[in-house]
Amino acid sequence: MNRCTDLSRAIRIAFIATLVLAAIGCAGLGSITEIGTGVAVATGRMTDQQAQSLTRTAEAVERSAEDITPEQEYYIGRSVGAVILDQYPPYDSATATEYLNLVGQALALASDRPELFGGYRFMILEANEVNAFATPSGLIFVSRGMLRLTRSEDDLAAVLAHEIGHIQHRHGLKAIRTSRITTALTSAALTGAQFATSAEVAELTAAFEGSITDITSTLINSGYSRGAEREADEAAVEIMKRVGYDPTALIRVLERMGEGWDPAGPGFARTHPAPDTRISVVQRAIGSYRHQPVGAAARQRRFDRALGSI
Amino acid sequence: MKPIPVLIAAALLLCLGPAVAFAQTTMSVEVRETQLRATPSFLGRVDALLQYGDQVSVLEEAQGWARVRHQGATGWVHGSALTTKRIVMQAGDASAQRGATGSEVALAGRGFNQEVEDRYRAEQGLDFSGVDRMEGYGVDPERLAAFLSEGQLQLPGATQ
């Protein structure tokens, strides 16, 4: 073989390699399958129906929590909220609830994910156990028992900012089994018709029910991973710094939490790492940051007014 | 230079292209409603409202915010309200019928939606009144601004 042929073959191979690299890097697996199936259909080796089911299989590979749209996240979150409220009744106090929402909204707007489909909302639960939950869609619940561990607005901010951290990192959605996300998203992407068939709605509802159970059992029983709790604590510290709250308040709340710590009991002790572990994470996250203690007196007055008798 | 490294570099450039071109890109609003603001801050003056699915041209980016143009108006929108996917509001839309996939297009109202929630609610016998009430706990922006000011707190971004 002469040099000329060798060179042209090398260029040809390199050109194909470039196309493949570009396709992998830019498009992801699903699109490559689509290009491939498109060719197969055009050359008559595959029916449209076969092509569609193959595309659907390929999409199954790349679906994850990141692919859930804020709109679908909103519906997941509403149902998770309804399950939580089925187990814990709300605590009705207009003053306390409004205060909770003002502090919470300030923190949420300073987070890395201030915009959700339906926005952040905060509610107090009528429960003595120390607990707090965040649905993926921005519904945040805090028990009266948890609020009794807070003695200042900055303490309250620490509790709420940790829950916002879970939402910012999509921890709730990541608790959903991938197969259910795939069902939801392939159905959403592939149905061009105006209305889903009743079989599709039944399949979707089953995947939906499974998703809600995956999240609520994680929130109420098993808890997130230590890594997820670390991410939420680190986000909480960052959010508090941005708004001007004292991030060391998170350490104070964790210390109080540690006093009655019983991993066999209900609430945070069952679903969260021990406070000591979390305190060292928080201390590292705070680093050399020095809080400027301004406005503390005004914040204390309104905290006492709204939550003093919780 | 050998052809293979050059072509690999070209492939990488092709991949980086879309990120570099972000400043000219079209994005869609992926939340129910958001605001077009005079400054990149949630305390900035609201000049217009944007709805789910609205398309905007991104002019520049700064600290998580995007300066965008929408129907002749320009202003700032937080990046977490925007997606590069095109949101198709009507399932009968031409791009949906072409079988566009989830990587470029999101079909509004598909997948987990109100219909699925209604069915789940009926099957479980769950009460959603508490969640519905909670959705009404939105905070008035002026009230929030006064609350921040009283507590000597701030939100990130410029307010002027």
Short mmCIF file of C-alpha atoms in Angstrom, two decimals:
data_model
loop_
_atom_site.label_atom_id
_atom_site.label_comp_id
_atom_site.label_asym_id
_atom_site.label_seq_id
_atom_site.Cartn_x
_atom_site.Cartn_y
_atom_site.Cartn_z
CA MET A 1 0.00 0.00 0.00
CA ASN A 2 1.49 3.37 -0.91
CA ARG A 3 1.79 6.42 1.35
CA CYS A 4 -0.98 8.31 -0.42
CA THR A 5 -3.62 5.63 0.30
CA ASP A 6 -2.41 5.31 3.90
CA LEU A 7 -2.81 9.04 4.46
CA SER A 8 -6.27 9.24 2.89
CA ARG A 9 -7.38 6.26 4.98
CA ALA A 10 -6.00 7.93 8.12
CA ILE A 11 -7.88 11.13 7.29
CA ARG A 12 -11.06 9.17 6.63
CA ILE A 13 -10.79 7.33 9.97
CA ALA A 14 -10.00 10.56 11.79
CA PHE A 15 -12.98 12.28 10.15
CA ILE A 16 -15.36 9.51 11.26
CA ALA A 17 -13.82 9.56 14.75
CA THR A 18 -14.42 13.31 14.88
CA LEU A 19 -18.07 12.92 13.97
CA VAL A 20 -18.53 10.18 16.57
CA LEU A 21 -16.76 12.23 19.25
CA ALA A 22 -18.82 15.28 18.44
CA ALA A 23 -22.02 13.25 18.51
CA ILE A 24 -21.15 11.65 21.86
CA GLY A 25 -20.00 14.88 23.43
CA CYS A 26 -22.83 17.08 22.23
CA ALA A 27 -25.85 14.92 21.76
CA GLY A 28 -25.83 12.05 24.22
CA LEU A 29 -26.79 8.47 23.62
CA GLY A 30 -30.47 8.98 22.79
CA SER A 31 -29.77 11.22 19.84
CA ILE A 32 -27.19 8.85 18.37
CA THR A 33 -29.74 6.06 18.51
CA GLU A 34 -32.17 8.38 16.79
CA ILE A 35 -29.72 9.14 14.00
CA GLY A 36 -29.07 5.40 13.67
CA THR A 37 -32.73 4.43 13.69
CA GLY A 38 -33.51 7.25 11.27
CA VAL A 39 -31.01 5.73 8.81
CA ALA A 40 -32.46 2.26 9.39
CA VAL A 41 -36.00 3.49 8.70
CA ALA A 42 -34.92 5.37 5.59
CA THR A 43 -33.17 2.28 4.21
CA GLY A 44 -36.26 0.18 4.90
CA ARG A 45 -34.69 -2.05 7.54
CA MET A 46 -36.99 -1.01 10.37
CA THR A 47 -40.62 0.03 10.74
CA ASP A 48 -41.49 3.35 12.38
CA GLN A 49 -42.94 1.46 15.32
CA GLN A 50 -39.75 -0.52 15.87
CA ALA A 51 -37.75 2.67 15.61
CA GLN A 52 -39.91 4.40 18.20
CA SER A 53 -39.61 1.61 20.74
CA LEU A 54 -35.84 1.53 20.22
CA THR A 55 -35.66 5.28 20.76
CA ARG A 56 -37.70 4.83 23.89
CA THR A 57 -35.29 2.18 25.19
CA ALA A 58 -32.30 4.40 24.52
CA GLU A 59 -33.91 7.29 26.33
CA ALA A 60 -34.30 5.02 29.33
CA VAL A 61 -30.52 5.11 29.66
CA GLU A 62 -30.20 8.85 30.08
CA ARG A 63 -33.21 9.78 32.22
CA SER A 64 -32.49 11.04 35.71
CA ALA A 65 -33.77 13.45 38.34
CA GLU A 66 -32.15 16.29 36.39
CA ASP A 67 -34.56 15.65 33.50
CA ILE A 68 -37.73 16.15 35.53
CA THR A 69 -39.22 19.50 34.52
CA PRO A 70 -40.17 22.01 37.24
CA GLU A 71 -43.80 21.50 36.19
CA GLN A 72 -43.67 17.74 36.87
CA GLU A 73 -41.64 18.40 40.02
CA TYR A 74 -44.49 20.66 41.13
CA TYR A 75 -47.05 17.85 40.85
CA ILE A 76 -44.74 15.39 42.62
CA GLY A 77 -44.22 17.90 45.42
CA ARG A 78 -47.91 18.63 45.91
CA SER A 79 -48.65 14.96 46.46
CA VAL A 80 -45.65 14.49 48.78
CA GLY A 81 -47.03 17.47 50.73
CA ALA A 82 -50.49 15.87 50.91
CA VAL A 83 -48.99 12.63 52.27
CA ILE A 84 -47.02 14.56 54.93
CA LEU A 85 -50.16 16.52 55.94
CA ASP A 86 -52.04 13.21 56.12
CA GLN A 87 -49.64 12.14 58.90
CA TYR A 88 -48.98 15.50 60.57
CA PRO A 89 -51.79 18.05 60.90
CA PRO A 90 -50.90 21.73 60.36
CA TYR A 91 -50.44 24.06 63.33
CA ASP A 92 -52.74 27.00 62.80
CA SER A 93 -51.30 30.36 63.70
CA ALA A 94 -51.53 33.12 61.10
CA THR A 95 -48.82 35.23 62.82
CA ALA A 96 -46.33 32.38 63.14
CA THR A 97 -47.01 31.14 59.60
CA GLU A 98 -46.57 34.59 58.04
CA TYR A 99 -43.29 35.08 59.93
CA LEU A 100 -42.04 31.65 58.83
CA ASN A 101 -42.83 32.51 55.21
CA LEU A 102 -41.04 35.88 55.36
CA VAL A 103 -37.83 34.36 56.75
CA GLY A 104 -38.11 31.37 54.40
CA GLN A 105 -38.77 33.45 51.29
CA ALA A 106 -35.75 35.69 51.99
CA LEU A 107 -33.54 32.60 52.25
CA ALA A 108 -35.04 30.90 49.20
CA LEU A 109 -34.48 33.98 47.02
CA ALA A 110 -30.81 34.01 48.07
CA SER A 111 -30.32 30.32 47.21
CA ASP A 112 -28.88 28.99 43.96
CA ARG A 113 -32.40 27.89 42.98
CA PRO A 114 -34.75 30.76 43.83
CA GLU A 115 -37.22 30.00 41.04
CA LEU A 116 -39.46 26.93 41.23
CA PHE A 117 -42.60 26.24 39.21
CA GLY A 118 -44.89 27.23 42.07
CA GLY A 119 -42.42 28.89 44.45
CA TYR A 120 -41.40 28.16 48.06
CA ARG A 121 -44.04 27.88 50.82
CA PHE A 122 -43.60 27.17 54.55
CA MET A 123 -45.94 25.54 57.07
CA ILE A 124 -45.76 24.57 60.76
CA LEU A 125 -46.79 21.03 61.73
CA GLU A 126 -48.65 20.19 64.93
CA ALA A 127 -46.09 17.68 66.24
CA ASN A 128 -43.81 17.57 69.27
CA GLU A 129 -41.14 15.49 67.57
CA VAL A 130 -38.13 17.38 66.17
CA ASN A 131 -38.70 17.25 62.42
CA ALA A 132 -38.71 19.15 59.13
CA PHE A 133 -39.47 18.11 55.56
CA ALA A 134 -38.99 19.65 52.13
CA THR A 135 -40.92 18.46 49.10
CA PRO A 136 -39.08 18.72 45.75
CA SER A 137 -41.47 21.47 44.64
CA GLY A 138 -40.68 23.91 47.45
CA LEU A 139 -43.17 23.03 50.20
CA ILE A 140 -41.29 23.12 53.50
CA PHE A 141 -42.78 21.79 56.75
CA VAL A 142 -41.35 22.37 60.23
CA SER A 143 -42.69 20.73 63.40
CA ARG A 144 -43.46 22.69 66.57
CA GLY A 145 -40.89 20.45 68.29
CA MET A 146 -38.23 21.68 65.87
CA LEU A 147 -39.27 25.32 66.33
CA ARG A 148 -38.88 24.92 70.11
CA LEU A 149 -35.16 24.27 69.49
CA THR A 150 -34.84 27.71 67.88
CA ARG A 151 -34.32 30.77 70.07
CA SER A 152 -33.70 33.45 67.48
CA GLU A 153 -34.55 34.33 63.89
CA ASP A 154 -31.04 33.22 62.90
CA ASP A 155 -31.69 29.79 64.48
CA LEU A 156 -34.95 29.53 62.52
CA ALA A 157 -33.14 30.61 59.35
CA ALA A 158 -30.62 27.78 59.89
CA VAL A 159 -33.40 25.16 59.98
CA LEU A 160 -35.18 26.56 56.91
CA ALA A 161 -31.97 27.09 54.92
CA HIS A 162 -31.03 23.40 55.43
CA GLU A 163 -34.39 22.36 53.92
CA ILE A 164 -33.95 24.81 51.03
CA GLY A 165 -30.54 23.18 50.47
CA HIS A 166 -32.26 19.81 49.90
CA ILE A 167 -34.51 21.42 47.26
CA GLN A 168 -31.63 23.27 45.60
CA HIS A 169 -29.77 19.95 45.22
CA ARG A 170 -32.93 18.07 44.07
CA HIS A 171 -32.37 15.43 46.78
CA GLY A 172 -36.06 14.50 46.86
CA LEU A 173 -36.19 13.82 43.13
CA LYS A 174 -32.98 11.78 43.36
CA ALA A 175 -34.78 9.43 45.78
CA ILE A 176 -37.12 8.37 42.95
CA ARG A 177 -36.28 5.10 41.22
CA THR A 178 -34.99 5.75 37.71
CA SER A 179 -37.52 3.41 36.09
CA ARG A 180 -40.39 5.62 37.25
CA ILE A 181 -38.73 8.79 35.93
CA THR A 182 -38.24 7.03 32.62
CA THR A 183 -41.94 6.17 32.43
CA ALA A 184 -42.94 9.76 33.17
CA LEU A 185 -40.51 11.33 30.76
CA THR A 186 -40.76 8.98 27.81
CA SER A 187 -44.53 9.30 27.97
CA ALA A 188 -44.20 13.06 28.18
CA ALA A 189 -41.79 13.25 25.27
CA LEU A 190 -43.27 10.75 22.85
CA THR A 191 -46.99 11.33 22.96
CA GLY A 192 -47.79 13.81 20.26
CA ALA A 193 -51.53 13.39 20.68
CA GLN A 194 -53.56 15.99 22.55
CA PHE A 195 -54.65 13.56 25.28
CA ALA A 196 -52.96 10.53 26.77
CA THR A 197 -54.80 7.23 26.37
CA SER A 198 -56.34 5.75 29.51
CA ALA A 199 -53.67 3.02 29.51
CA GLU A 200 -50.99 5.74 29.48
CA VAL A 201 -52.67 7.57 32.35
CA ALA A 202 -52.84 4.31 34.33
CA GLU A 203 -49.14 3.62 33.68
CA LEU A 204 -48.25 7.20 34.60
CA THR A 205 -50.33 7.10 37.78
CA ALA A 206 -48.57 3.89 38.88
CA ALA A 207 -45.17 5.52 38.27
CA PHE A 208 -46.40 8.65 40.08
CA GLU A 209 -47.60 6.69 43.11
CA GLY A 210 -44.25 4.87 43.24
CA SER A 211 -42.38 8.18 43.03
CA ILE A 212 -44.36 9.67 45.92
CA THR A 213 -43.69 6.56 48.02
CA ASP A 214 -39.95 6.66 47.18
CA ILE A 215 -39.75 10.26 48.41
CA THR A 216 -42.03 10.07 51.46
CA SER A 217 -40.39 6.89 52.76
CA THR A 218 -37.01 8.59 52.41
CA LEU A 219 -38.22 11.77 54.14
CA ILE A 220 -40.11 10.05 56.95
CA ASN A 221 -38.28 6.75 57.50
CA SER A 222 -34.89 6.15 55.93
CA GLY A 223 -33.46 9.65 55.47
CA TYR A 224 -31.06 10.94 52.83
CA SER A 225 -27.42 9.87 52.54
CA ARG A 226 -24.76 11.55 54.67
CA GLY A 227 -23.47 13.15 51.48
CA ALA A 228 -26.86 14.74 50.81
CA GLU A 229 -27.08 16.03 54.39
CA ARG A 230 -23.60 17.52 54.02
CA GLU A 231 -24.66 19.26 50.80
CA ALA A 232 -27.78 20.66 52.50
CA ASP A 233 -25.74 21.92 55.48
CA GLU A 234 -23.15 23.53 53.19
CA ALA A 235 -25.92 25.20 51.15
CA ALA A 236 -27.52 26.42 54.38
CA VAL A 237 -24.30 28.12 55.51
CA GLU A 238 -23.85 29.79 52.11
CA ILE A 239 -27.46 31.03 51.96
CA MET A 240 -27.26 32.42 55.51
CA LYS A 241 -24.06 34.30 54.70
CA ARG A 242 -25.68 35.85 51.61
CA VAL A 243 -28.72 37.12 53.53
CA GLY A 244 -26.75 38.31 56.57
CA TYR A 245 -27.80 35.69 59.11
CA ASP A 246 -25.21 34.25 61.48
CA PRO A 247 -24.30 30.79 60.11
CA THR A 248 -23.05 29.65 63.55
CA ALA A 249 -26.76 29.53 64.47
CA LEU A 250 -26.84 26.17 62.67
CA ILE A 251 -24.22 24.85 65.11
CA ARG A 252 -26.26 26.08 68.08
CA VAL A 253 -29.43 24.38 66.81
CA LEU A 254 -27.50 21.14 66.16
CA GLU A 255 -26.05 21.24 69.70
CA ARG A 256 -29.56 21.56 71.17
CA MET A 257 -30.73 18.76 68.88
CA GLY A 258 -27.92 16.58 70.21
CA GLU A 259 -29.08 16.93 73.83
CA GLY A 260 -32.15 14.75 73.33
CA TRP A 261 -30.72 12.65 70.50
CA ASP A 262 -32.37 9.21 70.25
CA PRO A 263 -31.88 7.45 66.90
CA ALA A 264 -34.60 4.96 67.89
CA GLY A 265 -37.17 7.73 68.28
CA PRO A 266 -39.18 9.56 65.62
CA GLY A 267 -38.11 12.57 63.58
CA PHE A 268 -34.67 13.93 62.74
CA ALA A 269 -32.82 11.46 64.96
CA ARG A 270 -34.05 8.60 62.78
CA THR A 271 -33.38 10.26 59.43
CA HIS A 272 -30.28 12.39 60.01
CA PRO A 273 -26.62 11.83 60.89
CA ALA A 274 -25.71 12.58 64.52
CA PRO A 275 -25.37 16.32 65.25
CA ASP A 276 -21.64 16.00 66.11
CA THR A 277 -20.86 14.82 62.58
CA ARG A 278 -22.88 17.65 61.08
CA ILE A 279 -21.33 20.30 63.34
CA SER A 280 -17.84 19.61 61.96
CA VAL A 281 -19.21 19.89 58.40
CA VAL A 282 -20.82 23.23 59.26
CA GLN A 283 -17.66 24.53 60.93
CA ARG A 284 -15.65 23.71 57.80
CA ALA A 285 -18.26 25.42 55.60
CA ILE A 286 -18.19 28.58 57.73
CA GLY A 287 -14.39 28.66 57.52
CA SER A 288 -12.91 32.06 58.30
CA TYR A 289 -16.19 33.94 57.66
CA ARG A 290 -16.88 36.59 60.30
CA HIS A 291 -20.55 37.47 60.81
CA GLN A 292 -21.38 41.16 61.24
CA PRO A 293 -23.88 41.25 64.11
CA VAL A 294 -26.20 44.02 62.88
CA GLY A 295 -29.98 44.04 63.22
CA ALA A 296 -30.00 41.25 65.79
CA ALA A 297 -32.17 43.17 68.27
CA ALA A 298 -34.91 43.91 65.71
CA ARG A 299 -34.85 40.28 64.57
CA GLN A 300 -35.09 39.05 68.18
CA ARG A 301 -38.13 41.25 68.84
CA ARG A 302 -40.07 39.92 65.89
CA PHE A 303 -38.99 36.33 66.57
CA ASP A 304 -40.26 36.54 70.16
CA ARG A 305 -43.51 38.09 68.96
CA ALA A 306 -44.19 35.43 66.32
CA LEU A 307 -42.73 32.25 67.80
CA GLY A 308 -42.10 33.07 71.47
CA SER A 309 -44.98 30.87 72.63
CA ILE A 310 -44.60 28.04 70.14
CA MET B 1 0.59 18.69 13.44
CA LYS B 2 -0.99 15.25 13.10
CA PRO B 3 -4.53 15.21 11.74
CA ILE B 4 -6.10 13.20 14.60
CA PRO B 5 -5.30 15.62 17.47
CA VAL B 6 -6.42 18.53 15.25
CA LEU B 7 -9.72 16.85 14.51
CA ILE B 8 -10.25 15.90 18.17
CA ALA B 9 -9.68 19.55 19.03
CA ALA B 10 -12.23 20.48 16.36
CA ALA B 11 -14.73 18.06 17.88
CA LEU B 12 -14.19 19.56 21.32
CA LEU B 13 -14.74 23.03 19.89
CA LEU B 14 -17.98 21.83 18.30
CA CYS B 15 -19.10 20.66 21.74
CA LEU B 16 -18.10 23.88 23.45
CA GLY B 17 -19.84 25.93 20.79
CA PRO B 18 -23.28 26.05 22.42
CA ALA B 19 -21.84 27.09 25.81
CA VAL B 20 -19.77 29.87 24.26
CA ALA B 21 -22.76 31.05 22.26
CA PHE B 22 -24.95 31.29 25.38
CA ALA B 23 -25.06 35.08 25.09
CA GLN B 24 -27.07 34.84 21.84
CA THR B 25 -29.20 31.87 22.78
CA THR B 26 -32.96 31.55 23.03
CA MET B 27 -34.33 30.19 26.30
CA SER B 28 -37.79 29.44 27.67
CA VAL B 29 -39.47 30.23 30.98
CA GLU B 30 -39.89 26.90 32.84
CA VAL B 31 -41.77 28.19 35.89
CA ARG B 32 -45.44 29.20 36.07
CA GLU B 33 -44.64 32.92 36.19
CA THR B 34 -41.58 35.10 36.68
CA GLN B 35 -40.62 38.76 36.43
CA LEU B 36 -38.59 40.84 34.02
CA ARG B 37 -36.65 43.16 36.32
CA ALA B 38 -34.75 46.41 35.85
CA THR B 39 -31.75 45.05 37.83
CA PRO B 40 -30.40 41.52 38.53
CA SER B 41 -32.00 41.25 41.99
CA PHE B 42 -35.28 40.00 43.44
CA LEU B 43 -35.64 43.49 44.92
CA GLY B 44 -35.26 45.06 41.46
CA ARG B 45 -38.18 46.92 39.87
CA VAL B 46 -40.57 44.62 37.96
CA ASP B 47 -41.07 45.85 34.38
CA ALA B 48 -43.05 42.93 32.96
CA LEU B 49 -44.31 39.45 33.82
CA LEU B 50 -43.21 36.36 31.93
CA GLN B 51 -45.35 33.22 31.72
CA TYR B 52 -44.56 29.51 31.46
CA GLY B 53 -43.29 28.72 27.95
CA ASP B 54 -42.45 32.32 27.01
CA GLN B 55 -39.31 32.49 24.86
CA VAL B 56 -36.61 35.05 25.53
CA SER B 57 -33.35 36.00 23.79
CA VAL B 58 -30.47 36.01 26.22
CA LEU B 59 -28.26 39.11 25.83
CA GLU B 60 -25.84 38.62 28.73
CA GLU B 61 -25.33 36.76 32.00
CA ALA B 62 -24.22 37.94 35.40
CA GLN B 63 -24.11 36.06 38.71
CA GLY B 64 -26.89 33.61 37.94
CA TRP B 65 -29.06 36.23 36.22
CA ALA B 66 -29.70 36.63 32.50
CA ARG B 67 -30.48 39.92 30.74
CA VAL B 68 -33.07 38.99 28.16
CA ARG B 69 -35.30 40.46 25.48
CA HIS B 70 -38.96 39.49 25.28
CA GLN B 71 -41.43 41.12 22.89
CA GLY B 72 -39.42 44.33 22.63
CA ALA B 73 -38.82 44.67 26.39
CA THR B 74 -35.45 43.92 27.98
CA GLY B 75 -34.71 43.11 31.58
CA TRP B 76 -33.23 40.60 34.04
CA VAL B 77 -34.58 37.12 34.81
CA HIS B 78 -33.01 34.67 37.26
CA GLY B 79 -31.36 31.75 35.42
CA SER B 80 -33.21 29.17 37.53
CA ALA B 81 -36.46 30.23 35.79
CA LEU B 82 -35.03 29.50 32.33
CA THR B 83 -34.24 26.39 30.28
CA THR B 84 -32.56 25.91 26.93
CA LYS B 85 -35.33 23.42 26.05
CA ARG B 86 -38.19 24.80 24.04
CA ILE B 87 -41.42 24.35 25.98
CA VAL B 88 -44.29 23.30 23.77
CA MET B 89 -47.58 24.42 25.30
CA GLN B 90 -49.86 22.58 22.85
CA ALA B 91 -49.29 18.86 22.34
CA GLY B 92 -50.55 19.27 18.75
CA ASP B 93 -47.60 21.56 17.96
CA ALA B 94 -45.66 20.61 14.81
CA SER B 95 -42.39 19.90 16.66
CA ALA B 96 -44.21 17.51 19.00
CA GLN B 97 -45.66 15.65 16.02
CA ARG B 98 -42.21 15.37 14.47
CA GLY B 99 -41.37 13.29 17.54
CA ALA B 100 -39.02 15.82 19.09
CA THR B 101 -37.30 14.28 22.10
CA GLY B 102 -36.92 15.45 25.66
CA SER B 103 -33.40 16.68 25.06
CA GLU B 104 -34.55 19.70 23.03
CA VAL B 105 -38.23 20.10 23.83
CA ALA B 106 -40.42 19.73 26.91
CA LEU B 107 -44.14 19.26 26.42
CA ALA B 108 -46.06 21.31 28.96
CA GLY B 109 -48.83 19.45 30.72
CA ARG B 110 -47.51 15.99 29.82
CA GLY B 111 -46.25 13.24 32.14
CA PHE B 112 -46.98 13.88 35.83
CA ASN B 113 -49.77 16.45 35.51
CA GLN B 114 -53.10 17.52 36.98
CA GLU B 115 -54.86 14.49 35.48
CA VAL B 116 -52.38 12.10 37.13
CA GLU B 117 -52.68 13.98 40.44
CA ASP B 118 -56.50 13.75 40.29
CA ARG B 119 -56.33 10.01 39.71
CA TYR B 120 -53.71 9.48 42.45
CA ARG B 121 -55.78 11.59 44.86
CA ALA B 122 -58.90 9.52 44.15
CA GLU B 123 -57.05 6.19 44.48
CA GLN B 124 -55.37 7.18 47.77
CA GLY B 125 -58.32 9.10 49.19
CA LEU B 126 -55.92 11.93 50.07
CA ASP B 127 -56.98 15.40 51.16
CA PHE B 128 -55.16 18.18 49.25
CA SER B 129 -56.85 21.12 50.99
CA GLY B 130 -53.83 21.73 53.26
CA VAL B 131 -51.47 21.83 50.27
CA ASP B 132 -53.87 24.14 48.39
CA ARG B 133 -54.01 26.45 51.42
CA MET B 134 -50.22 26.40 51.69
CA GLU B 135 -49.86 27.52 48.08
CA GLY B 136 -51.64 30.71 49.12
CA TYR B 137 -48.82 31.57 51.59
CA GLY B 138 -47.00 33.73 49.05
CA VAL B 139 -45.25 36.82 50.38
CA ASP B 140 -45.99 40.33 49.15
CA PRO B 141 -42.72 41.73 47.66
CA GLU B 142 -43.05 45.10 49.45
CA ARG B 143 -43.68 43.35 52.76
CA LEU B 144 -40.56 41.22 52.19
CA ALA B 145 -38.44 44.28 51.32
CA ALA B 146 -39.56 46.00 54.54
CA PHE B 147 -38.92 42.81 56.54
CA LEU B 148 -35.36 42.54 55.19
CA SER B 149 -34.68 46.20 55.83
CA GLU B 150 -35.99 46.04 59.42
CA GLY B 151 -33.76 43.04 60.19
CA GLN B 152 -30.75 44.63 58.41
CA LEU B 153 -30.66 41.72 55.96
CA GLN B 154 -30.13 41.69 52.19
CA LEU B 155 -30.61 39.69 49.02
CA PRO B 156 -27.72 39.16 46.60
CA GLY B 157 -27.53 41.43 43.53
CA ALA B 158 -27.86 45.10 42.77
CA THR B 159 -31.06 46.88 43.78
CA GLN B 160 -30.55 50.15 41.94
#
